mmCIF file of C-alpha atoms and ligand atoms in Angstrom:
data_model
loop_
_atom_site.group_PDB
_atom_site.id
_atom_site.type_symbol
_atom_site.label_atom_id
_atom_site.label_comp_id
_atom_site.label_asym_id
_atom_site.label_seq_id
_atom_site.Cartn_x
_atom_site.Cartn_y
_atom_site.Cartn_z
ATOM 1 C CA UNK A 21 107.415 122.193 83.311
ATOM 2 C CA UNK A 22 104.364 121.092 81.327
ATOM 3 C CA UNK A 23 101.363 123.300 82.002
ATOM 4 C CA UNK A 24 97.828 121.988 82.218
ATOM 5 C CA UNK A 25 94.455 123.450 83.086
ATOM 6 C CA UNK A 26 92.106 122.134 85.741
ATOM 7 C CA UNK A 27 88.307 121.956 85.910
ATOM 8 C CA UNK A 28 86.218 120.474 88.697
ATOM 9 C CA UNK A 29 82.850 119.119 87.542
ATOM 10 C CA UNK A 30 79.787 118.135 89.546
ATOM 11 C CA UNK A 31 77.635 116.227 87.046
ATOM 12 C CA UNK A 32 78.195 113.395 84.574
ATOM 13 C CA UNK A 33 76.913 115.618 81.745
ATOM 14 C CA UNK A 34 79.371 118.390 82.634
ATOM 15 C CA UNK A 35 82.255 115.883 82.753
ATOM 16 C CA UNK A 36 81.386 114.580 79.273
ATOM 17 C CA UNK A 37 80.824 118.096 77.870
ATOM 18 C CA UNK A 38 84.128 119.452 79.207
ATOM 19 C CA UNK A 39 86.041 116.496 77.738
ATOM 20 C CA UNK A 40 84.255 116.912 74.382
ATOM 21 C CA UNK A 41 85.422 120.547 74.292
ATOM 22 C CA UNK A 42 88.953 119.538 75.429
ATOM 23 C CA UNK A 43 89.706 116.298 73.572
ATOM 24 C CA UNK A 44 93.365 116.379 74.710
ATOM 25 C CA UNK A 45 92.243 116.554 78.323
ATOM 26 C CA UNK A 46 91.489 113.667 80.665
ATOM 27 C CA UNK A 47 89.550 112.697 83.779
ATOM 28 C CA UNK A 48 91.287 112.529 87.138
ATOM 29 C CA UNK A 49 89.842 110.542 90.055
ATOM 30 C CA UNK A 50 92.149 109.437 92.922
ATOM 31 C CA UNK A 51 95.159 110.415 90.812
ATOM 32 C CA UNK A 52 97.256 107.484 92.123
ATOM 33 C CA UNK A 53 98.137 106.317 88.607
ATOM 34 C CA UNK A 54 97.543 109.378 86.443
ATOM 35 C CA UNK A 55 99.776 111.742 88.442
ATOM 36 C CA UNK A 56 102.695 109.256 88.254
ATOM 37 C CA UNK A 57 102.213 108.987 84.489
ATOM 38 C CA UNK A 58 102.212 112.783 84.183
ATOM 39 C CA UNK A 59 105.311 113.172 86.363
ATOM 40 C CA UNK A 60 107.201 110.662 84.221
ATOM 41 C CA UNK A 61 106.114 112.331 80.966
ATOM 42 C CA UNK A 62 104.215 109.250 79.754
ATOM 43 C CA UNK A 63 101.050 111.302 79.343
ATOM 44 C CA UNK A 64 100.372 115.023 79.275
ATOM 45 C CA UNK A 65 96.662 115.918 79.395
ATOM 46 C CA UNK A 66 96.146 119.588 78.595
ATOM 47 C CA UNK A 67 93.208 119.803 81.000
ATOM 48 C CA UNK A 68 92.510 117.678 84.055
ATOM 49 C CA UNK A 69 88.798 117.173 84.579
ATOM 50 C CA UNK A 70 88.386 116.395 88.266
ATOM 51 C CA UNK A 71 85.449 113.993 88.629
ATOM 52 C CA UNK A 72 85.665 113.497 92.403
ATOM 53 C CA UNK A 73 82.566 115.664 92.936
ATOM 54 C CA UNK A 74 80.287 113.425 90.838
ATOM 55 C CA UNK A 75 77.520 111.581 92.708
ATOM 56 C CA UNK A 76 78.953 108.163 91.806
ATOM 57 C CA UNK A 77 80.170 106.851 95.151
ATOM 58 C CA UNK A 78 77.292 104.587 96.153
ATOM 59 C CA UNK A 79 77.742 100.872 96.920
ATOM 60 C CA UNK A 80 74.362 99.159 97.086
ATOM 61 C CA UNK A 81 72.714 95.794 96.680
ATOM 62 C CA UNK A 82 69.667 95.524 94.442
ATOM 63 C CA UNK A 83 67.547 92.432 93.658
ATOM 64 C CA UNK A 84 69.702 92.047 90.526
ATOM 65 C CA UNK A 85 73.043 92.162 92.312
ATOM 66 C CA UNK A 86 75.737 94.573 93.452
ATOM 67 C CA UNK A 87 75.939 98.088 92.045
ATOM 68 C CA UNK A 88 79.049 100.216 92.634
ATOM 69 C CA UNK A 89 79.562 103.805 91.512
ATOM 70 C CA UNK A 90 82.751 104.568 89.580
ATOM 71 C CA UNK A 91 83.911 107.028 92.254
ATOM 72 C CA UNK A 92 83.550 104.552 95.138
ATOM 73 C CA UNK A 93 86.864 104.350 96.956
ATOM 74 C CA UNK A 94 88.576 100.935 96.829
ATOM 75 C CA UNK A 95 88.783 100.642 100.637
ATOM 76 C CA UNK A 96 85.120 101.653 101.076
ATOM 77 C CA UNK A 97 84.139 98.759 98.804
ATOM 78 C CA UNK A 98 86.500 96.193 100.308
ATOM 79 C CA UNK A 99 85.492 97.069 103.904
ATOM 80 C CA UNK A 100 81.752 97.219 103.183
ATOM 81 C CA UNK A 101 80.067 94.534 105.358
ATOM 82 C CA UNK A 102 77.480 93.636 102.691
ATOM 83 C CA UNK A 103 80.230 93.241 100.054
ATOM 84 C CA UNK A 104 82.323 91.117 102.421
ATOM 85 C CA UNK A 105 79.322 88.872 103.125
ATOM 86 C CA UNK A 106 77.695 88.567 99.697
ATOM 87 C CA UNK A 107 80.571 89.299 97.268
ATOM 88 C CA UNK A 108 83.616 88.117 99.252
ATOM 89 C CA UNK A 109 85.735 87.402 96.164
ATOM 90 C CA UNK A 110 85.609 91.089 95.223
ATOM 91 C CA UNK A 111 86.458 92.183 98.779
ATOM 92 C CA UNK A 112 89.422 89.797 98.925
ATOM 93 C CA UNK A 113 90.797 90.880 95.542
ATOM 94 C CA UNK A 114 90.570 94.554 96.521
ATOM 95 C CA UNK A 115 92.297 93.900 99.858
ATOM 96 C CA UNK A 116 95.164 92.245 97.968
ATOM 97 C CA UNK A 117 95.806 95.408 95.932
ATOM 98 C CA UNK A 118 98.420 98.098 96.524
ATOM 99 C CA UNK A 119 98.639 99.367 100.158
ATOM 100 C CA UNK A 120 96.036 100.700 102.639
ATOM 101 C CA UNK A 121 97.003 104.304 101.804
ATOM 102 C CA UNK A 122 96.568 103.754 98.062
ATOM 103 C CA UNK A 123 93.291 101.873 98.547
ATOM 104 C CA UNK A 124 92.031 104.872 100.541
ATOM 105 C CA UNK A 125 92.585 107.140 97.515
ATOM 106 C CA UNK A 126 91.996 104.896 94.490
ATOM 107 C CA UNK A 127 88.557 104.701 92.887
ATOM 108 C CA UNK A 128 86.821 101.788 91.207
ATOM 109 C CA UNK A 129 86.756 103.554 87.797
ATOM 110 C CA UNK A 130 90.446 104.487 88.099
ATOM 111 C CA UNK A 131 91.360 100.937 89.075
ATOM 112 C CA UNK A 132 89.700 99.593 85.927
ATOM 113 C CA UNK A 133 91.457 102.236 83.794
ATOM 114 C CA UNK A 134 94.940 101.985 85.373
ATOM 115 C CA UNK A 135 97.736 101.470 82.850
ATOM 116 C CA UNK A 136 100.193 98.588 82.716
ATOM 117 C CA UNK A 137 103.225 98.632 85.035
ATOM 118 C CA UNK A 138 105.620 97.533 82.255
ATOM 119 C CA UNK A 139 108.820 99.434 83.111
ATOM 120 C CA UNK A 140 109.513 100.227 79.429
ATOM 121 C CA UNK A 141 106.125 101.941 79.216
ATOM 122 C CA UNK A 142 107.099 104.218 82.141
ATOM 123 C CA UNK A 143 110.597 104.995 80.784
ATOM 124 C CA UNK A 144 110.204 107.503 77.966
ATOM 125 C CA UNK A 145 113.776 106.855 76.780
ATOM 126 C CA UNK A 146 112.803 103.272 75.824
ATOM 127 C CA UNK A 147 110.820 101.976 72.840
ATOM 128 C CA UNK A 148 107.209 101.102 73.650
ATOM 129 C CA UNK A 149 104.387 100.535 71.153
ATOM 130 C CA UNK A 150 101.800 101.232 73.834
ATOM 131 C CA UNK A 151 103.192 104.672 74.697
ATOM 132 C CA UNK A 152 104.498 105.534 71.231
ATOM 133 C CA UNK A 153 102.944 103.388 68.485
ATOM 134 C CA UNK A 154 105.499 102.057 66.002
ATOM 135 C CA UNK A 155 108.529 102.547 68.280
ATOM 136 C CA UNK A 156 108.880 98.826 69.099
ATOM 137 C CA UNK A 157 108.493 96.776 72.261
ATOM 138 C CA UNK A 158 111.344 97.112 74.735
ATOM 139 C CA UNK A 159 110.127 94.204 76.824
ATOM 140 C CA UNK A 160 110.018 91.585 74.062
ATOM 141 C CA UNK A 161 113.819 91.240 73.920
ATOM 142 C CA UNK A 162 114.366 92.969 77.257
ATOM 143 C CA UNK A 163 113.623 92.149 80.895
ATOM 144 C CA UNK A 164 110.139 90.650 80.828
ATOM 145 C CA UNK A 165 109.746 88.902 84.182
ATOM 146 C CA UNK A 166 106.361 90.568 84.933
ATOM 147 C CA UNK A 167 104.940 90.059 81.435
ATOM 148 C CA UNK A 168 102.181 88.114 79.707
ATOM 149 C CA UNK A 169 101.988 84.404 78.941
ATOM 150 C CA UNK A 170 98.552 84.559 77.269
ATOM 151 C CA UNK A 171 97.213 86.608 74.354
ATOM 152 C CA UNK A 172 100.397 88.616 73.708
ATOM 153 C CA UNK A 173 101.635 89.651 70.258
ATOM 154 C CA UNK A 174 105.007 90.782 68.903
ATOM 155 C CA UNK A 175 103.681 94.333 69.364
ATOM 156 C CA UNK A 176 103.160 94.116 73.141
ATOM 157 C CA UNK A 177 103.513 91.564 75.947
ATOM 158 C CA UNK A 178 102.300 93.764 78.818
ATOM 159 C CA UNK A 179 99.827 92.668 81.497
ATOM 160 C CA UNK A 180 96.908 94.488 83.078
ATOM 161 C CA UNK A 181 97.968 95.070 86.688
ATOM 162 C CA UNK A 182 94.669 95.221 88.591
ATOM 163 C CA UNK A 183 93.599 92.725 91.256
ATOM 164 C CA UNK A 184 90.021 93.993 91.540
ATOM 165 C CA UNK A 185 89.488 93.448 87.809
ATOM 166 C CA UNK A 186 90.359 89.738 88.076
ATOM 167 C CA UNK A 187 87.485 89.217 90.512
ATOM 168 C CA UNK A 188 85.153 91.331 88.352
ATOM 169 C CA UNK A 189 85.983 89.189 85.304
ATOM 170 C CA UNK A 190 85.317 85.984 87.262
ATOM 171 C CA UNK A 191 82.006 87.336 88.597
ATOM 172 C CA UNK A 192 80.723 88.347 85.114
ATOM 173 C CA UNK A 193 80.461 92.032 86.003
ATOM 174 C CA UNK A 194 79.223 94.713 83.618
ATOM 175 C CA UNK A 195 80.688 98.212 83.192
ATOM 176 C CA UNK A 196 78.302 101.128 82.613
ATOM 177 C CA UNK A 197 79.709 104.028 80.585
ATOM 178 C CA UNK A 198 78.279 107.369 79.486
ATOM 179 C CA UNK A 199 79.203 109.537 76.532
ATOM 180 C CA UNK A 200 77.765 112.205 74.274
ATOM 181 C CA UNK A 201 75.693 109.507 72.512
ATOM 182 C CA UNK A 202 74.197 108.234 75.782
ATOM 183 C CA UNK A 203 74.768 105.300 78.085
ATOM 184 C CA UNK A 204 75.930 101.781 77.223
ATOM 185 C CA UNK A 205 76.883 98.629 79.108
ATOM 186 C CA UNK A 206 79.958 96.541 78.397
ATOM 187 C CA UNK A 207 80.547 93.009 79.704
ATOM 188 C CA UNK A 208 83.599 93.193 81.931
ATOM 189 C CA UNK A 209 85.389 90.472 79.976
ATOM 190 C CA UNK A 210 84.911 92.589 76.816
ATOM 191 C CA UNK A 211 86.042 95.851 78.439
ATOM 192 C CA UNK A 212 89.812 95.304 78.367
ATOM 193 C CA UNK A 213 91.333 94.178 75.080
ATOM 194 C CA UNK A 214 94.287 92.125 73.892
ATOM 195 C CA UNK A 215 97.146 94.105 72.319
ATOM 196 C CA UNK A 216 96.723 92.790 68.748
ATOM 197 C CA UNK A 217 98.345 95.246 66.322
ATOM 198 C CA UNK A 218 97.483 98.287 68.427
ATOM 199 C CA UNK A 219 98.577 98.048 72.066
ATOM 200 C CA UNK A 220 98.058 101.779 72.562
ATOM 201 C CA UNK A 221 94.406 100.910 73.267
ATOM 202 C CA UNK A 222 93.963 99.204 76.639
ATOM 203 C CA UNK A 223 90.200 98.831 76.423
ATOM 204 C CA UNK A 224 87.020 99.358 74.432
ATOM 205 C CA UNK A 225 86.008 102.645 76.083
ATOM 206 C CA UNK A 226 85.380 105.197 73.319
ATOM 207 C CA UNK A 227 86.999 108.617 73.272
ATOM 208 C CA UNK A 228 84.988 110.951 75.468
ATOM 209 C CA UNK A 229 83.233 108.242 77.500
ATOM 210 C CA UNK A 230 83.159 108.154 81.296
ATOM 211 C CA UNK A 231 82.769 105.020 83.424
ATOM 212 C CA UNK A 232 79.824 105.641 85.745
ATOM 213 C CA UNK A 233 79.640 102.304 87.558
ATOM 214 C CA UNK A 234 79.815 98.535 87.602
ATOM 215 C CA UNK A 235 77.291 95.839 88.428
ATOM 216 C CA UNK A 236 77.842 92.258 89.511
ATOM 217 C CA UNK A 237 74.893 89.893 88.956
ATOM 218 C CA UNK A 238 73.585 88.220 92.098
ATOM 219 C CA UNK A 239 75.383 84.932 92.646
ATOM 220 C CA UNK A 240 75.825 82.111 95.132
ATOM 221 C CA UNK A 241 79.600 82.475 95.519
ATOM 222 C CA UNK A 242 79.475 83.458 99.170
ATOM 223 C CA UNK A 243 81.342 80.672 101.002
ATOM 224 C CA UNK A 244 83.882 78.935 98.812
ATOM 225 C CA UNK A 245 85.967 81.710 97.300
ATOM 226 C CA UNK A 246 89.647 82.642 97.333
ATOM 227 C CA UNK A 247 91.859 85.268 95.755
ATOM 228 C CA UNK A 248 95.437 84.033 95.575
ATOM 229 C CA UNK A 249 98.065 86.627 94.747
ATOM 230 C CA UNK A 250 101.693 85.621 94.285
ATOM 231 C CA UNK A 251 104.014 88.637 94.428
ATOM 232 C CA UNK A 252 107.536 89.630 95.375
ATOM 233 C CA UNK A 253 106.508 91.308 98.676
ATOM 234 C CA UNK A 254 103.559 90.753 100.991
ATOM 235 C CA UNK A 255 102.208 94.268 100.318
ATOM 236 C CA UNK A 256 102.667 97.108 97.851
ATOM 237 C CA UNK A 257 103.537 94.824 94.932
ATOM 238 C CA UNK A 258 101.744 93.844 91.763
ATOM 239 C CA UNK A 259 100.845 90.223 91.039
ATOM 240 C CA UNK A 260 103.300 87.928 89.318
ATOM 241 C CA UNK A 261 100.349 85.555 89.000
ATOM 242 C CA UNK A 262 96.987 85.787 90.715
ATOM 243 C CA UNK A 263 93.898 83.583 90.669
ATOM 244 C CA UNK A 264 90.309 84.425 91.571
ATOM 245 C CA UNK A 265 88.478 81.193 92.365
ATOM 246 C CA UNK A 266 84.835 80.722 93.312
ATOM 247 C CA UNK A 267 82.939 77.460 93.793
ATOM 248 C CA UNK A 268 79.260 76.791 94.275
ATOM 249 C CA UNK A 269 78.996 73.340 95.840
ATOM 250 C CA UNK A 270 76.277 70.761 96.183
ATOM 251 C CA UNK A 271 77.763 68.562 98.879
ATOM 252 C CA UNK A 272 81.153 67.614 97.478
ATOM 253 C CA UNK A 273 80.120 68.173 93.860
ATOM 254 C CA UNK A 274 80.824 71.431 92.025
ATOM 255 C CA UNK A 275 77.602 72.987 90.775
ATOM 256 C CA UNK A 276 79.280 76.043 89.294
ATOM 257 C CA UNK A 277 82.885 77.292 89.171
ATOM 258 C CA UNK A 278 84.406 80.652 88.326
ATOM 259 C CA UNK A 279 88.070 81.211 87.616
ATOM 260 C CA UNK A 280 90.161 84.102 86.335
ATOM 261 C CA UNK A 281 93.853 84.938 86.409
ATOM 262 C CA UNK A 282 95.767 88.186 86.810
ATOM 263 C CA UNK A 283 99.352 89.065 85.916
ATOM 264 C CA UNK A 284 99.244 86.819 82.860
ATOM 265 C CA UNK A 285 97.626 88.812 80.023
ATOM 266 C CA UNK A 286 96.833 92.283 78.671
ATOM 267 C CA UNK A 287 93.402 91.812 80.259
ATOM 268 C CA UNK A 288 92.032 89.903 83.241
ATOM 269 C CA UNK A 289 92.108 86.311 81.957
ATOM 270 C CA UNK A 290 88.904 84.342 82.478
ATOM 271 C CA UNK A 291 89.332 80.547 82.400
ATOM 272 C CA UNK A 292 86.080 79.464 80.769
ATOM 273 C CA UNK A 293 87.254 76.036 79.590
ATOM 274 C CA UNK A 294 88.467 75.125 83.078
ATOM 275 C CA UNK A 295 85.175 76.366 84.586
ATOM 276 C CA UNK A 296 83.170 74.174 82.192
ATOM 277 C CA UNK A 297 85.344 71.169 82.998
ATOM 278 C CA UNK A 298 84.755 71.573 86.734
ATOM 279 C CA UNK A 299 80.963 71.970 86.582
ATOM 280 C CA UNK A 300 79.279 68.778 87.792
ATOM 281 C CA UNK A 301 82.552 67.135 88.909
ATOM 282 C CA UNK A 302 83.626 66.170 92.437
ATOM 283 C CA UNK A 303 85.676 68.914 94.097
ATOM 284 C CA UNK A 304 88.989 67.037 94.261
ATOM 285 C CA UNK A 305 92.626 68.026 93.842
ATOM 286 C CA UNK A 306 92.786 65.685 90.857
ATOM 287 C CA UNK A 307 89.982 67.529 89.051
ATOM 288 C CA UNK A 308 91.486 70.897 90.002
ATOM 289 C CA UNK A 309 94.798 69.769 88.448
ATOM 290 C CA UNK A 310 93.018 68.744 85.227
ATOM 291 C CA UNK A 311 91.245 72.104 85.131
ATOM 292 C CA UNK A 312 94.597 73.869 85.600
ATOM 293 C CA UNK A 313 96.077 71.877 82.726
ATOM 294 C CA UNK A 314 93.205 73.005 80.478
ATOM 295 C CA UNK A 315 93.619 76.603 81.664
ATOM 296 C CA UNK A 316 97.289 76.710 80.696
ATOM 297 C CA UNK A 317 96.734 75.575 77.087
ATOM 298 C CA UNK A 318 98.349 78.095 74.728
ATOM 299 C CA UNK A 319 100.478 79.759 77.427
ATOM 300 C CA UNK A 320 103.849 81.000 76.148
ATOM 301 C CA UNK A 321 106.785 82.477 78.036
ATOM 302 C CA UNK A 322 109.180 85.145 76.789
ATOM 303 C CA UNK A 323 112.330 84.224 78.693
ATOM 304 C CA UNK A 324 112.459 85.868 82.106
ATOM 305 C CA UNK A 325 108.784 85.099 82.724
ATOM 306 C CA UNK A 326 108.975 81.378 81.818
ATOM 307 C CA UNK A 327 108.548 80.589 85.513
ATOM 308 C CA UNK A 328 104.898 81.698 85.168
ATOM 309 C CA UNK A 329 104.248 78.593 83.040
ATOM 310 C CA UNK A 330 104.932 76.467 86.134
ATOM 311 C CA UNK A 331 103.577 78.937 88.665
ATOM 312 C CA UNK A 332 100.227 79.337 86.829
ATOM 313 C CA UNK A 333 98.842 75.783 87.208
ATOM 314 C CA UNK A 334 100.134 75.462 90.778
ATOM 315 C CA UNK A 335 98.402 78.760 91.654
ATOM 316 C CA UNK A 336 95.108 77.612 90.101
ATOM 317 C CA UNK A 337 95.097 74.364 92.102
ATOM 318 C CA UNK A 338 96.114 76.179 95.300
ATOM 319 C CA UNK A 339 93.377 78.831 94.880
ATOM 320 C CA UNK A 340 90.743 76.136 94.277
ATOM 321 C CA UNK A 341 91.901 74.101 97.299
ATOM 322 C CA UNK A 342 91.773 77.245 99.456
ATOM 323 C CA UNK A 343 88.305 78.086 98.094
ATOM 324 C CA UNK A 344 87.195 74.575 99.009
ATOM 325 C CA UNK A 345 88.424 75.259 102.555
HETATM 326 C C1 FAD B 407 102.822 101.866 94.321
HETATM 327 C C2 FAD B 407 101.536 101.368 93.763
HETATM 328 C C3 FAD B 407 101.183 100.036 93.964
HETATM 329 C C4 FAD B 407 99.975 99.568 93.462
HETATM 330 N N1 FAD B 407 99.648 98.237 93.623
HETATM 331 C C5 FAD B 407 98.500 97.765 93.104
HETATM 332 C C6 FAD B 407 98.144 96.394 93.228
HETATM 333 O O1 FAD B 407 98.848 95.607 93.841
HETATM 334 N N2 FAD B 407 96.977 95.985 92.678
HETATM 335 C C7 FAD B 407 96.152 96.832 92.014
HETATM 336 O O2 FAD B 407 95.099 96.405 91.548
HETATM 337 N N3 FAD B 407 96.463 98.118 91.850
HETATM 338 C C8 FAD B 407 97.615 98.602 92.384
HETATM 339 N N4 FAD B 407 97.944 99.905 92.224
HETATM 340 C C9 FAD B 407 97.169 100.719 91.295
HETATM 341 C C10 FAD B 407 96.043 101.439 91.938
HETATM 342 O O3 FAD B 407 95.048 100.516 92.287
HETATM 343 C C11 FAD B 407 95.546 102.415 90.881
HETATM 344 O O4 FAD B 407 96.525 103.426 90.756
HETATM 345 C C12 FAD B 407 94.217 103.008 91.220
HETATM 346 O O5 FAD B 407 93.239 102.020 91.315
HETATM 347 C C13 FAD B 407 93.790 104.048 90.197
HETATM 348 O O6 FAD B 407 92.635 104.691 90.649
HETATM 349 P P1 FAD B 407 92.571 106.281 90.736
HETATM 350 O O7 FAD B 407 91.196 106.624 91.150
HETATM 351 O O8 FAD B 407 93.680 106.832 91.569
HETATM 352 O O9 FAD B 407 92.790 106.627 89.197
HETATM 353 P P2 FAD B 407 93.494 107.902 88.535
HETATM 354 O O10 FAD B 407 94.962 107.822 88.722
HETATM 355 O O11 FAD B 407 92.796 109.152 88.929
HETATM 356 O O12 FAD B 407 93.124 107.618 87.014
HETATM 357 C C14 FAD B 407 93.687 106.528 86.318
HETATM 358 C C15 FAD B 407 93.141 106.559 84.882
HETATM 359 O O13 FAD B 407 91.753 106.275 84.910
HETATM 360 C C16 FAD B 407 91.015 107.300 84.239
HETATM 361 N N5 FAD B 407 89.742 107.372 84.951
HETATM 362 C C17 FAD B 407 89.564 107.469 86.285
HETATM 363 N N6 FAD B 407 88.255 107.391 86.582
HETATM 364 C C18 FAD B 407 87.600 107.246 85.401
HETATM 365 C C19 FAD B 407 86.218 107.104 85.044
HETATM 366 N N7 FAD B 407 85.258 107.089 85.950
HETATM 367 N N8 FAD B 407 85.899 106.976 83.713
HETATM 368 C C20 FAD B 407 86.880 106.968 82.771
HETATM 369 N N9 FAD B 407 88.196 107.105 83.061
HETATM 370 C C21 FAD B 407 88.536 107.245 84.355
HETATM 371 C C22 FAD B 407 91.871 108.531 84.344
HETATM 372 O O14 FAD B 407 91.617 109.429 83.291
HETATM 373 C C23 FAD B 407 93.273 107.920 84.224
HETATM 374 O O15 FAD B 407 93.584 107.703 82.869
HETATM 375 C C24 FAD B 407 99.119 100.434 92.747
HETATM 376 C C25 FAD B 407 99.469 101.781 92.572
HETATM 377 C C26 FAD B 407 100.667 102.242 93.065
HETATM 378 C C27 FAD B 407 101.015 103.686 92.861
HETATM 379 S S1 SF4 B 408 105.226 95.165 76.612
HETATM 380 FE FE1 SF4 B 408 103.797 96.673 75.822
HETATM 381 S S2 SF4 B 408 103.910 98.292 77.351
HETATM 382 FE FE2 SF4 B 408 105.772 97.056 77.588
HETATM 383 S S3 SF4 B 408 107.342 97.910 76.212
HETATM 384 FE FE3 SF4 B 408 106.285 96.365 75.053
HETATM 385 S S4 SF4 B 408 104.720 97.584 73.989
HETATM 386 FE FE4 SF4 B 408 105.372 98.818 75.713
#
């Protein structure tokens, strides 16, 4: 049995202070990912800092956009009528995640911080550069059906597993974090990182920092949006490939398009080139196919996941057609 201590905090300052005094500790929110990681011996924080009492649960609309506290529960966000009406892509992506029971426990901050589901990462008998830097990558020559086709390196080919984060990347969200040096804001697309030479780091959060919330700038993506998730089961399964698609239309012409993919990279994968191609063009299947072709440039399979090279462009076109209605 691995012992750990437990502290419940009720302010952001206390959370940051306790972690600063216990650098081998860690925050716990819903616990739906962290407790599994602890049970499997992947991580062993010496002190759990329970942040569930922090006043960071609010979901509100401001003139600038949508503001969500880091402790807001996934189901509270996805079932919020204002979110469903004004930020439907986010609501749809959240509803596609996990199961109702998990969504009732998981928090927005925890969802952003969840670790990859690479099976070699969870099996401490296997090599994994993310869990144990320098030990090798079990997935590279192993069973890599769920793994990345974009941005991977020979150090790690894992994917970020979140659905919510794909919508946040597409909607140009910002993450607000707090640490001993104060508060800072990070563009969502800069929050998660590619593995590079150091896959042990999932993101750009600094040691000791706490996510306090996210904001999504006000937008006009209220009608023509779709979150397509292709997975092995209809519920309770992570994405093989997912696509968040949002269109702002002027008649049948695309004024503005947003696209991001999940299940394909170490971070939610925004498709900027495809978005730029679509802007100003008629909303047709032919243009969607050209955008998908652009989006897939540079994609590379690793054997068992080669099917994603075919599934990716089909999913992009399908998501855009569904968004078009
Ligand atoms: C069986 C199963 C299926 C799932 N399927 C899906 C799916 O299909 N799609 C999907 O998107 N997700 C899925 N999930 C993942 C689920 O969404 C995450 O486990 C959940 O969002 C994590 O949130 P939490 O609050 O429970 O985080 P916790 O488990 O409490 O914490 C996770 C990590 O985040 C850190 N953390 C938490 N809050 C903060 C904060 N405010 N600031 C800094 N660090 C913080 C913790 O220290 C920890 O390292 C699934 C999970 C399970 C168990
Ligand atoms: S893909 Fe990444 S997480 Fe999976 S075994 Fe390789 S290094 Fe570890």
